[in-house]
Amino acid sequence: MSTKLMFSPGRIGKMRLKNRLVMPPMVRNYADTKGLVTKQYIDHIARIAKGGVGMLILEASYVAQEGKGFVNELGIHSDACIPGLKKLAAVAHKNGAKIGIQLYHAGRQTVPGNNGGKQPVAPSPIPDPLEQVMPRQLKVKEIRSLVRAYARAAGRAKKAGMDFVEIHGAHGYLVEQFLSPFSNKRTDAYGGTEMKRLRFASEVYLAVRKAVGAAYPVTIRLSGDEMVKGGLKIKDAIKIARHLEGLGMDAFHISAGVYGSYVQGHMIPPMAIEDGPLLRLAAAVKKAVNVPVIAVGKLRTPQIVERALKSKTGDFVAIGRTLLADPEWPNKVRAGRLADINKCIACNQGCISRLFAQQDVRCTVNPEVSREALFLVKPGMRKNVLVIGGGPAGLEAAKVAARRGHKVTLYEKSSRLGGQVIAAAMLPLRKDWGSFLETLIHDVKKSGVTIKISTAFSPSMVKPGEYDAAIVALGSTSMRPGVPGINRTNVVIARDLLEGREKATGTVVVAGGGCMGTQVAEALAVKGHKVTVVEATNNIAMEAPLDERYLLLERLKKLHVVIATGTKLVGISDNSVTVEDAKGQRNLQSDTVVLCLGSRPNNGMTDELKNRCAKVFVVGDSNKIGRVTEAVADGALAALQV
Ligand SMILES: Cc1cc2nc3c(=O)[nH]c(=O)nc-3n(C[C@H](O)[C@H](O)[C@H](O)COP(=O)(O)OP(=O)(O)OC[C@H]3O[C@@H](n4cnc5c(N)ncnc54)[C@H](O)[C@@H]3O)c2cc1C
Ligand SMILES: Cc1cc2nc3c(=O)[nH]c(=O)nc-3n(C[C@H](O)[C@H](O)[C@H](O)COP(=O)(O)O)c2cc1C
Ligand code: SF4
């Protein structure tokens, strides 16, 4: 396939770019609590810049303290931020990339816990539907002071050696709060009509322009559609873009959504959403303006990137999570090493879900993210390493250890590598788990690991001292609670059902409404079964990322899956189950019962292994029941320590 367009040089204003690939802004939560750049941040940006991307846009960086949205977000609100930003500029420039920074103020989309205890401010006193904190309406004098804060921030960016600034006018933050009738109900000079709502954005742009001069590129990110009732639509975004182009804006970066529509999955499209859902928005703006447009949103393959450029949907393509999953993506595509790409699987678990939990951003499929320096430490002597279990934890451990030059042997008792992820990939709209396994297995094989499948390992198989280190990654065993009737033949374990070892017939009761139970219910309902999910707590699928959970519950509604929360399974017979809730016991018709009641770690052989190996690490579910995100990280970190 041709990759000519994505590697052709481009231009934004007077800035020349080596290619059309852009790292979009992503808050990492790596700054210190004062918003200053840390070594962790520099190592991370250096890794991405080395991978060949042409242009990096640093994260939403607050121009004023009350506009801070995350506890360890980057700031550009004070001159103290300049020295750290200079270091980030230097690592980008060293790799021939251009770097800029996104200027932002969260407005009502923050909470006092994140912005230093201040009441959020906004054009109008209307709480954001997600954050639900009443903001204080900004006075005109305060608005003018904020305009100056954006200008001062832009001046700092230029002083720090940034090549451009991007104004954050998307995702429902302050600039968009003014632009949108969804959040701006003012009737003064800053609201009431389309032109008045545009006033804040225009003043911010003009003040920024004055601060940085005519030749310095200034871009803006806009939501092509806010995806909320009463919010901005693409026709509004086009008018806004044309107006700002008239003032001198150098480029438009077209995203979508606000916090109020976040769960619909447009802003950071999750696994269940198709690739490229926002391309139509970028294309519409591109048709309307004469300056470059940056397209974004789940553009994960070289094919879709090249197509977006060829079809003139955008002049540049932003690949955000793709660069977290594999910072070498541009270099690998350029070299035609497509099979070696570590693909982002849009799980949203390691990155955005951690950010929303005020943790630092990581990546499920790339444990190096956030810990780049650890992986740069050179290995010591070559070791003989035993890995037991071929699920994600064991595979990752084997890959990392082998890549570091160790001799690695991996045992897997089943005939297939992949562990529980094989079952996960069988669920509706979860095929990306299959692609995750395909890549990981490819990498393990390529790294020279000796793989022994269909071989159940037991410690007696090795002599003391034969291996220097053992990594135990045996996964977990599904729970069967002591409910009367639990051993009947109509009771099946979810993993067995998904992997085709068991079958469901007729009406089904799924016991356990966690992430797995609800997804298994969907899989069965899609096949035409009448399904009830029985869950003892009052909530279901709570571990899922916000957007995945919302989309899943909507699909379950459409499929008429019955959800019984606050309800316990207490007995099973041939064609019914007995359940108990606050009102007492009742029977539900059920030909098959599927158990999704959690699992317990398999770690039985650890002590025996300790007598035979100097170092033993227990990772993944064997150590603590978790998700792939933790399993992969555990495996990699153990491999660094052998
Ligand atoms: C249906 C389903 C959906 C899921 N969905 C998600 C999701 O959306 N997101 C997420 O993050 N996680 C999800 N999970 C959980 C995730 O799959 C696990 O957290 C992860 O697989 C744990 O990895 P692991 O390597 O520790 O263990 P496992 O994946 O269980 O792998 C352990 C491996 O060890 C092998 N083994 C066991 N004993 C021996 C022995 N004696 N010798 C050799 N080999 C042995 C097993 O055969 C297995 O292959 C899901 C799980 C299931 C079942
Ligand atoms: C962890 C994370 C943080 C993000 N932070 C920002 C941000 O600071 N500013 C912004 O405009 N968009 C932000 N986004 C959205 C991305 O810039 C991008 O639009 C989105 O991830 C979709 O692109 P992708 O599919 O290539 O990742 C963030 C996304 C993620 C995953
Ligand atoms: S955590 Fe998941 S969604 Fe986020 S970058 Fe990694 S693979 Fe992609």
mmCIF file of C-alpha atoms and ligand atoms in Angstrom, residues 320-322 324-325 343-352 362-366 629, ligand 3:
data_model
loop_
_atom_site.group_PDB
_atom_site.id
_atom_site.type_symbol
_atom_site.label_atom_id
_atom_site.label_comp_id
_atom_site.label_asym_id
_atom_site.label_seq_id
_atom_site.Cartn_x
_atom_site.Cartn_y
_atom_site.Cartn_z
ATOM 1 C CA GLY A 320 -3.331 9.842 19.591
ATOM 2 C CA ARG A 321 -3.750 6.531 21.345
ATOM 3 C CA THR A 322 -1.997 4.891 18.406
ATOM 4 C CA LEU A 324 0.712 5.566 23.119
ATOM 5 C CA ALA A 325 0.357 1.963 21.980
ATOM 6 C CA LYS A 343 -1.907 -1.617 17.627
ATOM 7 C CA CYS A 344 -4.073 0.470 19.939
ATOM 8 C CA ILE A 345 -7.116 -1.680 20.657
ATOM 9 C CA ALA A 346 -9.302 1.249 21.770
ATOM 10 C CA CYS A 347 -9.897 -0.408 25.144
ATOM 11 C CA ASN A 348 -9.714 2.995 26.883
ATOM 12 C CA GLN A 349 -8.651 1.154 30.035
ATOM 13 C CA GLY A 350 -5.004 2.116 30.406
ATOM 14 C CA CYS A 351 -5.255 5.696 29.156
ATOM 15 C CA ILE A 352 -8.423 7.723 29.523
ATOM 16 C CA ARG A 362 -0.616 4.294 30.776
ATOM 17 C CA CYS A 363 -1.442 1.880 27.994
ATOM 18 C CA THR A 364 -2.817 -1.647 28.217
ATOM 19 C CA VAL A 365 -0.778 -2.915 25.296
ATOM 20 C CA ASN A 366 2.384 -0.898 25.931
ATOM 21 C CA THR A 629 -3.892 -3.817 31.660
HETATM 22 S S1 SF4 B 3 -4.914 1.862 26.820
HETATM 23 FE FE1 SF4 B 3 -6.110 0.892 25.222
HETATM 24 S S2 SF4 B 3 -7.141 2.634 24.223
HETATM 25 FE FE2 SF4 B 3 -5.552 3.506 25.467
HETATM 26 S S3 SF4 B 3 -3.849 3.724 24.055
HETATM 27 FE FE3 SF4 B 3 -3.564 1.751 25.047
HETATM 28 S S4 SF4 B 3 -4.589 0.262 23.745
HETATM 29 FE FE4 SF4 B 3 -5.257 2.289 23.102
#
